[in-house]
Each structure stands twice: as structure tokens, then as C-alpha cells.
Amino acid sequence: MESSIRNIKLAPEGQKKIDWAKESMDILNQILRKYKRQSPLENYRVSICLHLEAKTAYMALALSELGAEVTICGSNPLSTQDDVAAALVEKGITVHSWYGASMAEYKEHIKTVVDSKPHLIIDDGGDLVEEINSRKPELIENILGGSEETTTGIHRLESLEKENRLKFPMIAVNDAHSKYLFDNRYGTGQSVWDGIMRTTNQVVAGKTVVIVGYGWCGKGVAMRAKGLGARVIVCEVDAIKASEAWMDGFRVMKMEDAAARGDIFITVTGCCDVIRTEHFQKMKDGAILANAGHFDVEINKNDLEKCSLQMEKVRKNITQYTLPEDKNLYLLAEGRLVNLAAADGHPVEIMDMSFSLQTLSLIHLTNNSDLECGLHKVPDNIDQQVARLKLESLNLEIDQLTEEQKKYLNSSSG
Ligand code: ADE
């Protein structure tokens, strides 16, 4: 099938980015060495909807080396890197994606990827599954299963499952220990600050940073804010997570109280409208607004526009909203994922773990074609395998239980 990308001439730059990522993706490289001869994905068509940057591209190439016929689109209109997309096309992967796609174009890309009639899918945020369910249910009988990368996608799959509408097995890669403890926490923690700092070029030390949402991603962003010298406020709707934030040393309050205090606001909730009119009205002149949740619904852009007398792009990825009394608020990356729309996503070594889980999960699906429809955990042996390979790549050794210790742990006596 023909690809649809921005410009094939950008391929050499994209290839350099992929080559750089490959060097630090030790786990995926080890998996590739181990499985390549067996071609475990031969005769399988794999459709992927992920943030199309260099690490993703390297996984797509790895899946192709394992025998798959890969078709890929982006999972956000602003996260595709056009040079990387071009490099993939040069390597024989079918790509439908470009940076800055309109919503109509973005949806068309997903539609085209689904039309390649996949046996296996990798989704990030649930758009592929939604497209298959709502428009192409006839493809389901040939779908062995798939895997989901992110928390928002898992929530959508849980809703589908409850409504009895999840008609093939989906593996919850997001929920593997070797995913969320690293990707969601350390990955988001670093890449969000990368996006904010390279976009604004402002200092973080001494600023008041308001983190909205204290899941694993919020925890990572708050931890790194503290490390950068910020005063950190956490807003949370869950009493346990809010208590955790407090004991982690952060101030905890309602958004209506944090609104007037913050210099930088970062939403990481997975929910809509967490910053809205009544909050914008209380904010200080110069406040920065960034989102790290999957969809651009957390900072209510409609409300922000309605509160504003004027809007202007003042720098790449920064829109200035001027409210009455000459108050300016600055929205980064149009309220889309700041770490992907205004940076390169999570660090390479982190995505190495997540994409190794993705690759092993697809191989698992091909070996277990009788899995029931619905959401499945990543099998423990795969989760452990990725953690072990991570330690190996770091040249770290850990202790093993003695037979006596195993007996002790398995017995009920004290
Ligand atoms: N790079 C590719 N996919 C990503 C994701 N889901 N989060 C952060 N960086 C990524």
C-alpha cells in the first residue's frame, strides 16, 4: 500500500535519529537477536497507532525484521516527526501520518491503517480499537489481538469490556510493572520537563509548579519539579493519592486555591476540564499552562478562548492568551502532550523497556491464539524478562534466594 507522509526527502535526517535511538535500545536489540531466526511474526500484518518518533520507528523496524508486515500512523496530530516517518518509508514500512495533521486528516490516517486488515495491533490511547469496533467490525474475526500502551487507552478498553464490546484480546502493556514504574514515572517525569524547558527557555527553580493528578505520571513530574528547585503543589481528586502527595512532601490543595499561586500548571489526570474558566480567571499574569495527559481536553481551550480578548502565537509551541487587565496566560503545544508535541517523548532507555514489552506481547499473542476476548495482563514471565534484560544491559547483578529462603517464604510458619 502507498504511504502518505509529508516529505520523503527528509529521510536521511530521520534515519540518523533512528540510528541514535537504536544504540541505546539494548533490550529490544537482545530480543531481536534472540528471535530473529525464528521469524515469529512472519505472515502477520501488524497495524500500529503510536507517537511516531525515532524509538517507535525502531520498534516498527524490529517488528518488520521479525517477519511482520507493518503499517503505522501517529497517535496524536502533533507528535509525528516527518523526517522519521520518511525514513521508515525508505525502509519499506507503510506510514500514514504527518506532523500538524488536521483532525480530519488524523482520522483518515487511522482509518487507512485499519484498512490494511491487521492480524495484530498496537494502540496508544485506544483510537485503533475504536476505529475497528465502530467502522470495521468485519475485521475482528481475523484479529488475533493487540496491546495498549497508555493509561487512557486502558480506561477506554475497560469501558468497552464492561459494555461487552471488546471482541478480541488486548494486552495491557501500560499496566506491566516494567512499564508504568519506569515509563509513566521516570519517562514522563523527564520528558515533560524537557518539553517545557526547551519550549519556554525559562527557569524552574523558585517557581511554584502546580501538578494536577498524582498517578504514576504525576508522581514523576512532581518528583522532577522538586529536583529542579520548584515549590510544588499537587491537586488530586483521590484521597489516597492526595495523602501520598502530602507525605511525599508536596502541598496539597484544591485547584481553585492553587490557581492564584501557580507559575506553571501541568495537567496529568486523563480527565477533561481540570483547568477551566474559574481557574483561568484567578491565575497570575505570565502563568504557563502545559498538558501531559493523552488528550487535549484537560485544559479547557474553549473556556480559555472565551476568557480571552486576543490570542497570538508568540514562539514555537507557545500561544499567548490575553485576558482583561492585560493578563497573559501561555498555553504550550496547543494543550496537547507537551513531551511529544514540543519534545521527543520519553528517553530512549525508557521506551526500550516499553517497546520490548510491546514486542514480546505480540509474540505472546501469536503463540496463544486461543486467548479470550477482553483485557489481559502482560504475563509475569514477560514482565520479569524485560526487567532482567534491563539489569543485564546495565551490567547489574542481583542476589538469588537460597533453597532455604524459598522454603521459608513458602511456609506458613514464622
Ligand atoms: N515515544 C513513543 N511513544 C511514546 C509514549 N507513549 N510516551 C512518551 N514517549 C513516547
Short mmCIF file of C-alpha atoms and ligand atoms in Angstrom, two decimals:
data_model
loop_
_atom_site.label_atom_id
_atom_site.label_comp_id
_atom_site.label_asym_id
_atom_site.label_seq_id
_atom_site.Cartn_x
_atom_site.Cartn_y
_atom_site.Cartn_z
CA MET A 1 0.00 0.00 0.00
CA GLU A 2 1.18 3.55 -0.72
CA SER A 3 2.29 5.68 2.22
CA SER A 4 1.05 9.19 2.93
CA ILE A 5 3.70 11.33 4.59
CA ARG A 6 4.91 14.93 4.43
CA ASN A 7 8.19 14.67 2.51
CA ILE A 8 10.30 11.65 1.60
CA LYS A 9 13.38 13.85 1.15
CA LEU A 10 13.58 14.22 4.94
CA ALA A 11 14.54 10.53 5.27
CA PRO A 12 18.31 10.94 5.90
CA GLU A 13 17.73 13.14 8.99
CA GLY A 14 15.11 10.73 10.27
CA GLN A 15 17.44 7.78 9.74
CA LYS A 16 20.09 9.47 11.90
CA LYS A 17 17.55 9.85 14.72
CA ILE A 18 16.58 6.18 14.45
CA ASP A 19 20.24 5.08 14.41
CA TRP A 20 20.85 7.12 17.57
CA ALA A 21 17.88 5.53 19.35
CA LYS A 22 18.86 2.02 18.26
CA GLU A 23 22.23 2.31 20.03
CA SER A 24 20.51 2.74 23.43
CA MET A 25 17.75 0.19 22.93
CA ASP A 26 19.70 -2.75 24.37
CA ILE A 27 16.71 -4.81 25.47
CA LEU A 28 14.95 -4.64 22.12
CA ASN A 29 18.24 -5.45 20.41
CA GLN A 30 18.68 -8.51 22.60
CA ILE A 31 15.12 -9.65 21.85
CA LEU A 32 15.77 -9.16 18.15
CA ARG A 33 18.93 -11.27 18.30
CA LYS A 34 17.11 -13.99 20.21
CA TYR A 35 14.01 -14.27 17.98
CA LYS A 36 15.12 -13.14 14.54
CA ARG A 37 15.96 -16.58 13.15
CA GLN A 38 12.51 -17.90 14.09
CA SER A 39 10.67 -15.02 12.33
CA PRO A 40 7.82 -15.25 14.87
CA LEU A 41 5.77 -12.54 13.16
CA GLU A 42 6.05 -13.91 9.63
CA ASN A 43 2.72 -13.79 7.75
CA TYR A 44 1.22 -11.38 10.27
CA ARG A 45 0.05 -7.91 9.36
CA VAL A 46 0.63 -5.52 12.27
CA SER A 47 -1.15 -2.15 12.47
CA ILE A 48 0.35 0.39 14.84
CA CYS A 49 -1.00 3.69 16.16
CA LEU A 50 1.74 5.26 18.29
CA HIS A 51 3.57 8.56 18.67
CA LEU A 52 5.69 8.37 15.55
CA GLU A 53 9.17 9.37 16.66
CA ALA A 54 12.55 7.62 16.50
CA LYS A 55 12.08 4.96 19.21
CA THR A 56 8.70 3.98 17.80
CA ALA A 57 10.23 3.78 14.35
CA TYR A 58 12.96 1.49 15.60
CA MET A 59 10.37 -0.86 17.11
CA ALA A 60 8.43 -0.85 13.82
CA LEU A 61 11.64 -1.86 12.04
CA ALA A 62 12.32 -4.55 14.65
CA LEU A 63 8.81 -6.00 14.15
CA SER A 64 9.45 -5.99 10.43
CA GLU A 65 12.75 -7.85 10.99
CA LEU A 66 10.78 -10.40 13.00
CA GLY A 67 8.72 -11.01 9.88
CA ALA A 68 5.71 -8.69 10.27
CA GLU A 69 4.17 -6.55 7.56
CA VAL A 70 3.89 -3.24 9.40
CA THR A 71 1.57 -0.29 8.77
CA ILE A 72 1.76 2.67 11.11
CA CYS A 73 0.10 6.01 11.89
CA GLY A 74 0.63 8.60 14.63
CA SER A 75 -1.40 8.65 17.84
CA ASN A 76 -1.52 12.43 18.09
CA PRO A 77 -1.71 15.08 15.36
CA LEU A 78 1.34 16.88 16.78
CA SER A 79 3.68 14.03 17.76
CA THR A 80 4.72 12.66 14.37
CA GLN A 81 8.23 13.61 13.28
CA ASP A 82 8.14 13.94 9.50
CA ASP A 83 11.79 13.01 8.98
CA VAL A 84 11.36 9.80 10.99
CA ALA A 85 8.20 8.93 9.03
CA ALA A 86 10.14 9.43 5.78
CA ALA A 87 12.99 7.19 6.97
CA LEU A 88 10.52 4.43 7.76
CA VAL A 89 9.01 4.63 4.29
CA GLU A 90 12.50 4.35 2.79
CA LYS A 91 12.89 1.14 4.80
CA GLY A 92 9.72 -0.37 3.38
CA ILE A 93 7.26 0.36 6.19
CA THR A 94 3.88 1.77 5.20
CA VAL A 95 3.23 5.07 7.02
CA HIS A 96 0.17 7.30 7.12
CA SER A 97 0.98 10.32 9.21
CA TRP A 98 2.37 13.82 9.28
CA TYR A 99 3.04 16.50 11.86
CA GLY A 100 0.26 19.04 12.17
CA ALA A 101 -2.47 16.86 10.66
CA SER A 102 -5.97 18.35 10.91
CA MET A 103 -8.44 16.24 12.90
CA ALA A 104 -9.96 15.04 9.60
CA GLU A 105 -6.52 14.04 8.28
CA TYR A 106 -5.58 12.39 11.56
CA LYS A 107 -8.76 10.29 11.47
CA GLU A 108 -8.16 9.41 7.83
CA HIS A 109 -4.69 8.12 8.74
CA ILE A 110 -6.15 5.84 11.41
CA LYS A 111 -8.81 4.65 9.00
CA THR A 112 -6.21 3.81 6.36
CA VAL A 113 -4.08 1.87 8.85
CA VAL A 114 -7.13 -0.15 9.91
CA ASP A 115 -7.95 -0.81 6.26
CA SER A 116 -4.68 -2.78 5.99
CA LYS A 117 -6.62 -5.62 7.70
CA PRO A 118 -4.36 -6.33 10.66
CA HIS A 119 -3.91 -9.61 12.49
CA LEU A 120 -2.24 -7.80 15.37
CA ILE A 121 -2.44 -4.20 16.59
CA ILE A 122 -0.51 -1.87 18.87
CA ASP A 123 -2.58 1.05 20.13
CA ASP A 124 -1.75 4.15 22.17
CA GLY A 125 -4.88 5.78 23.56
CA GLY A 126 -7.47 3.43 22.09
CA ASP A 127 -8.14 5.07 18.70
CA LEU A 128 -7.33 1.96 16.63
CA VAL A 129 -9.64 -0.27 18.66
CA GLU A 130 -12.38 2.37 18.47
CA GLU A 131 -11.99 2.60 14.70
CA ILE A 132 -12.12 -1.19 14.25
CA ASN A 133 -15.15 -1.54 16.53
CA SER A 134 -17.18 1.28 15.13
CA ARG A 135 -16.35 1.13 11.42
CA LYS A 136 -14.78 -2.20 10.55
CA PRO A 137 -16.21 -4.89 12.85
CA GLU A 138 -15.88 -7.40 9.98
CA LEU A 139 -12.09 -7.33 10.52
CA ILE A 140 -12.40 -8.66 14.07
CA GLU A 141 -12.59 -12.33 13.11
CA ASN A 142 -9.04 -12.15 11.70
CA ILE A 143 -7.60 -10.16 14.59
CA LEU A 144 -5.53 -12.30 16.94
CA GLY A 145 -5.26 -9.46 19.43
CA GLY A 146 -3.29 -6.41 20.34
CA SER A 147 -1.67 -4.38 23.05
CA GLU A 148 -2.30 -0.96 24.58
CA GLU A 149 0.46 1.45 25.54
CA THR A 150 -1.14 4.01 27.82
CA THR A 151 -3.42 4.63 30.81
CA THR A 152 -6.09 6.47 28.82
CA GLY A 153 -6.28 3.58 26.35
CA ILE A 154 -6.66 1.09 29.20
CA HIS A 155 -9.56 3.13 30.61
CA ARG A 156 -11.28 3.11 27.23
CA LEU A 157 -10.73 -0.65 26.92
CA GLU A 158 -12.14 -1.22 30.42
CA SER A 159 -15.28 0.69 29.41
CA LEU A 160 -15.59 -1.36 26.21
CA GLU A 161 -15.14 -4.57 28.19
CA LYS A 162 -17.85 -3.55 30.66
CA GLU A 163 -20.23 -2.92 27.76
CA ASN A 164 -19.25 -6.31 26.31
CA ARG A 165 -17.86 -4.59 23.22
CA LEU A 166 -14.23 -5.69 23.40
CA LYS A 167 -14.25 -8.50 20.87
CA PHE A 168 -10.60 -9.56 20.79
CA PRO A 169 -7.83 -9.94 23.38
CA MET A 170 -5.91 -6.78 24.28
CA ILE A 171 -2.80 -6.91 26.45
CA ALA A 172 -2.49 -4.06 28.94
CA VAL A 173 1.18 -3.20 28.39
CA ASN A 174 0.65 0.02 30.34
CA ASP A 175 -0.07 -1.95 33.50
CA ALA A 176 3.08 -4.11 33.47
CA HIS A 177 5.44 -3.29 36.34
CA SER A 178 8.34 -2.83 33.96
CA LYS A 179 6.20 -0.29 32.10
CA TYR A 180 4.42 2.06 34.49
CA LEU A 181 7.10 2.17 37.19
CA PHE A 182 9.58 3.40 34.59
CA ASP A 183 7.80 4.87 31.57
CA ASN A 184 4.94 6.60 33.39
CA ARG A 185 7.09 7.76 36.32
CA TYR A 186 10.65 8.38 35.12
CA GLY A 187 9.78 8.75 31.44
CA THR A 188 7.02 11.34 31.92
CA GLY A 189 8.96 12.93 34.78
CA GLN A 190 11.87 13.73 32.48
CA SER A 191 10.21 14.29 29.10
CA VAL A 192 7.57 16.73 30.37
CA TRP A 193 10.26 18.98 31.80
CA ASP A 194 12.29 18.56 28.63
CA GLY A 195 9.27 19.85 26.66
CA ILE A 196 8.53 22.76 29.00
CA MET A 197 12.14 23.87 29.35
CA ARG A 198 13.10 23.69 25.68
CA THR A 199 9.87 25.49 24.71
CA THR A 200 9.93 28.31 27.26
CA ASN A 201 13.67 28.60 27.98
CA GLN A 202 12.59 29.79 31.46
CA VAL A 203 13.99 28.88 34.87
CA VAL A 204 12.11 26.38 37.03
CA ALA A 205 13.95 26.92 40.35
CA GLY A 206 11.96 29.08 42.73
CA LYS A 207 8.75 28.84 40.69
CA THR A 208 5.51 27.44 42.03
CA VAL A 209 4.54 24.42 39.93
CA VAL A 210 1.02 23.02 40.17
CA ILE A 211 0.72 19.36 39.18
CA VAL A 212 -2.85 18.27 38.57
CA GLY A 213 -3.13 14.49 39.00
CA TYR A 214 -0.91 12.28 41.15
CA GLY A 215 -0.93 8.96 39.31
CA TRP A 216 2.40 7.46 38.25
CA CYS A 217 2.94 10.18 35.64
CA GLY A 218 2.06 12.98 38.05
CA LYS A 219 4.38 11.48 40.66
CA GLY A 220 7.26 11.55 38.17
CA VAL A 221 6.57 15.13 37.08
CA ALA A 222 6.31 16.31 40.71
CA MET A 223 9.50 14.48 41.73
CA ARG A 224 11.46 16.15 38.93
CA ALA A 225 9.89 19.56 39.65
CA LYS A 226 11.20 19.28 43.19
CA GLY A 227 14.64 18.29 41.87
CA LEU A 228 14.67 21.37 39.67
CA GLY A 229 14.06 23.57 42.73
CA ALA A 230 10.37 24.34 42.26
CA ARG A 231 7.81 24.72 45.05
CA VAL A 232 5.33 22.02 44.21
CA ILE A 233 1.56 21.96 44.75
CA VAL A 234 -0.46 18.84 43.92
CA CYS A 235 -4.18 18.86 43.09
CA GLU A 236 -5.87 15.45 43.21
CA VAL A 237 -9.42 14.09 43.48
CA ASP A 238 -8.44 10.74 45.01
CA ALA A 239 -7.95 10.84 48.80
CA ILE A 240 -5.28 8.14 48.85
CA LYS A 241 -3.20 9.72 46.10
CA ALA A 242 -3.61 13.15 47.71
CA SER A 243 -2.38 11.74 51.05
CA GLU A 244 0.55 10.16 49.23
CA ALA A 245 1.43 13.51 47.64
CA TRP A 246 1.33 15.17 51.07
CA MET A 247 3.62 12.55 52.61
CA ASP A 248 5.94 12.85 49.61
CA GLY A 249 6.44 16.42 50.81
CA PHE A 250 4.16 18.40 48.49
CA ARG A 251 1.48 20.94 49.30
CA VAL A 252 -1.99 19.62 48.51
CA MET A 253 -4.98 21.84 47.77
CA LYS A 254 -7.97 22.37 45.51
CA MET A 255 -7.43 23.76 42.04
CA GLU A 256 -9.45 26.85 42.95
CA ASP A 257 -6.84 27.63 45.63
CA ALA A 258 -3.82 26.63 43.57
CA ALA A 259 -4.93 28.73 40.57
CA ALA A 260 -3.75 32.05 42.02
CA ARG A 261 -0.46 30.61 43.28
CA GLY A 262 0.98 28.73 40.28
CA ASP A 263 3.60 29.92 37.82
CA ILE A 264 3.49 26.66 35.84
CA PHE A 265 0.48 24.34 35.64
CA ILE A 266 0.83 20.77 34.37
CA THR A 267 -2.22 18.52 33.90
CA VAL A 268 -1.68 14.75 34.10
CA THR A 269 -5.13 13.42 35.01
CA GLY A 270 -6.61 11.66 31.95
CA CYS A 271 -9.79 13.67 32.67
CA CYS A 272 -11.42 16.64 30.95
CA ASP A 273 -11.83 20.25 32.15
CA VAL A 274 -9.45 20.10 35.12
CA ILE A 275 -8.45 23.71 34.40
CA ARG A 276 -11.37 25.86 33.29
CA THR A 277 -12.85 29.39 33.34
CA GLU A 278 -12.95 29.95 37.10
CA HIS A 279 -9.31 28.90 37.34
CA PHE A 280 -8.03 30.97 34.38
CA GLN A 281 -9.69 33.99 35.93
CA LYS A 282 -7.69 33.61 39.14
CA MET A 283 -4.29 32.95 37.53
CA LYS A 284 -1.32 35.30 37.67
CA ASP A 285 -0.08 37.22 34.66
CA GLY A 286 2.53 35.09 32.85
CA ALA A 287 1.35 31.68 34.04
CA ILE A 288 2.40 28.77 31.82
CA LEU A 289 -0.12 26.01 31.03
CA ALA A 290 1.01 22.57 29.86
CA ASN A 291 -0.73 19.23 29.47
CA ALA A 292 0.85 15.78 29.72
CA GLY A 293 -2.35 13.71 29.51
CA HIS A 294 -3.18 11.76 26.34
CA PHE A 295 -5.96 14.04 25.02
CA ASP A 296 -6.06 17.83 24.74
CA VAL A 297 -9.12 18.04 26.97
CA GLU A 298 -7.56 18.64 30.38
CA ILE A 299 -7.01 22.38 29.93
CA ASN A 300 -10.32 23.63 28.57
CA LYS A 301 -9.22 25.52 25.45
CA ASN A 302 -12.75 26.69 24.65
CA ASP A 303 -13.02 28.32 28.06
CA LEU A 304 -9.58 29.85 27.67
CA GLU A 305 -10.54 31.37 24.32
CA LYS A 306 -13.80 32.69 25.71
CA CYS A 307 -11.98 34.37 28.63
CA SER A 308 -9.50 35.98 26.25
CA LEU A 309 -9.60 39.21 24.28
CA GLN A 310 -6.77 38.13 21.99
CA MET A 311 -4.66 35.11 21.06
CA GLU A 312 -1.27 35.11 19.44
CA LYS A 313 1.46 32.56 18.65
CA VAL A 314 4.45 34.21 20.29
CA ARG A 315 7.04 31.46 19.89
CA LYS A 316 7.13 27.91 18.55
CA ASN A 317 4.64 25.89 20.61
CA ILE A 318 3.57 28.86 22.75
CA THR A 319 0.20 30.61 22.36
CA GLN A 320 -0.35 33.79 24.33
CA TYR A 321 -3.90 34.35 25.56
CA THR A 322 -4.57 37.93 26.66
CA LEU A 323 -7.30 38.27 29.28
CA PRO A 324 -8.78 41.55 30.61
CA GLU A 325 -6.44 43.86 32.53
CA ASP A 326 -3.54 42.87 30.30
CA LYS A 327 -3.12 39.46 31.87
CA ASN A 328 -1.31 36.96 29.66
CA LEU A 329 -1.52 33.17 30.03
CA TYR A 330 0.70 30.96 27.89
CA LEU A 331 -0.55 27.63 26.56
CA LEU A 332 2.13 25.20 25.40
CA ALA A 333 1.73 22.91 22.36
CA GLU A 334 -1.98 23.74 21.95
CA GLY A 335 -2.72 21.81 25.13
CA ARG A 336 -1.52 18.57 23.56
CA LEU A 337 1.01 16.24 25.19
CA VAL A 338 3.86 18.69 25.84
CA ASN A 339 6.52 15.97 25.99
CA LEU A 340 5.71 14.69 22.49
CA ALA A 341 4.37 17.77 20.73
CA ALA A 342 7.20 20.01 21.98
CA ALA A 343 9.98 17.46 22.60
CA ASP A 344 10.99 13.92 21.57
CA GLY A 345 8.93 11.86 24.04
CA HIS A 346 10.38 9.74 26.81
CA PRO A 347 14.10 8.98 26.99
CA VAL A 348 15.38 6.17 24.79
CA GLU A 349 16.28 3.69 27.53
CA ILE A 350 12.78 4.02 28.98
CA MET A 351 10.98 3.42 25.69
CA ASP A 352 13.32 0.47 25.18
CA MET A 353 11.56 -1.23 28.10
CA SER A 354 8.05 -0.31 26.97
CA PHE A 355 8.63 -1.32 23.36
CA SER A 356 10.29 -4.58 24.41
CA LEU A 357 7.10 -5.35 26.33
CA GLN A 358 5.08 -4.49 23.23
CA THR A 359 7.20 -6.76 21.02
CA LEU A 360 7.09 -9.70 23.43
CA SER A 361 3.34 -9.22 23.90
CA LEU A 362 2.75 -9.54 20.15
CA ILE A 363 4.86 -12.71 20.03
CA HIS A 364 2.86 -14.00 23.02
CA LEU A 365 -0.38 -13.40 21.10
CA THR A 366 0.89 -15.41 18.13
CA ASN A 367 1.73 -18.31 20.47
CA ASN A 368 -1.63 -18.14 22.26
CA SER A 369 -4.26 -17.76 19.57
CA ASP A 370 -6.91 -19.11 21.94
CA LEU A 371 -6.78 -16.14 24.37
CA GLU A 372 -10.24 -14.98 25.34
CA CYS A 373 -11.62 -11.62 24.23
CA GLY A 374 -11.01 -8.87 26.75
CA LEU A 375 -8.23 -7.15 28.61
CA HIS A 376 -5.25 -9.29 29.69
CA LYS A 377 -2.28 -8.65 31.94
CA VAL A 378 1.19 -8.85 30.45
CA PRO A 379 2.25 -12.36 31.54
CA ASP A 380 4.56 -12.22 34.58
CA ASN A 381 7.35 -14.05 32.77
CA ILE A 382 7.45 -11.30 30.10
CA ASP A 383 7.38 -8.53 32.72
CA GLN A 384 10.24 -10.22 34.58
CA GLN A 385 12.15 -10.93 31.38
CA VAL A 386 12.19 -7.25 30.45
CA ALA A 387 13.35 -6.27 33.95
CA ARG A 388 16.08 -8.93 33.85
CA LEU A 389 17.29 -7.81 30.43
CA LYS A 390 17.31 -4.24 31.74
CA LEU A 391 19.61 -5.26 34.60
CA GLU A 392 21.81 -7.15 32.13
CA SER A 393 22.07 -4.11 29.92
CA LEU A 394 23.16 -2.12 32.99
CA ASN A 395 25.67 -4.81 33.94
CA LEU A 396 23.98 -5.22 37.31
CA GLU A 397 23.75 -8.48 39.21
CA ILE A 398 21.25 -9.22 41.97
CA ASP A 399 21.06 -11.90 44.66
CA GLN A 400 19.06 -15.11 44.27
CA LEU A 401 17.05 -16.79 47.00
CA THR A 402 18.68 -19.87 48.53
CA GLU A 403 16.61 -23.08 48.69
CA GLU A 404 16.21 -22.46 52.45
CA GLN A 405 14.90 -18.96 51.84
CA LYS A 406 12.42 -20.19 49.23
CA LYS A 407 11.15 -22.79 51.70
CA TYR A 408 10.83 -20.13 54.40
CA LEU A 409 8.87 -17.80 52.15
CA ASN A 410 6.54 -20.60 51.03
CA SER A 411 5.75 -21.85 54.52
CA SER A 412 3.08 -20.54 56.86
CA SER A 413 5.21 -20.82 59.98
CA GLY A 414 7.07 -17.78 61.30
N1 ADE B 1 7.50 7.79 22.40
C1 ADE B 1 6.74 6.93 21.70
N2 ADE B 1 5.62 6.64 22.35
C2 ADE B 1 5.64 7.37 23.49
C3 ADE B 1 4.75 7.49 24.59
N3 ADE B 1 3.59 6.84 24.63
N4 ADE B 1 5.09 8.34 25.58
C4 ADE B 1 6.25 9.02 25.51
N5 ADE B 1 7.15 8.92 24.54
C5 ADE B 1 6.84 8.10 23.51
#
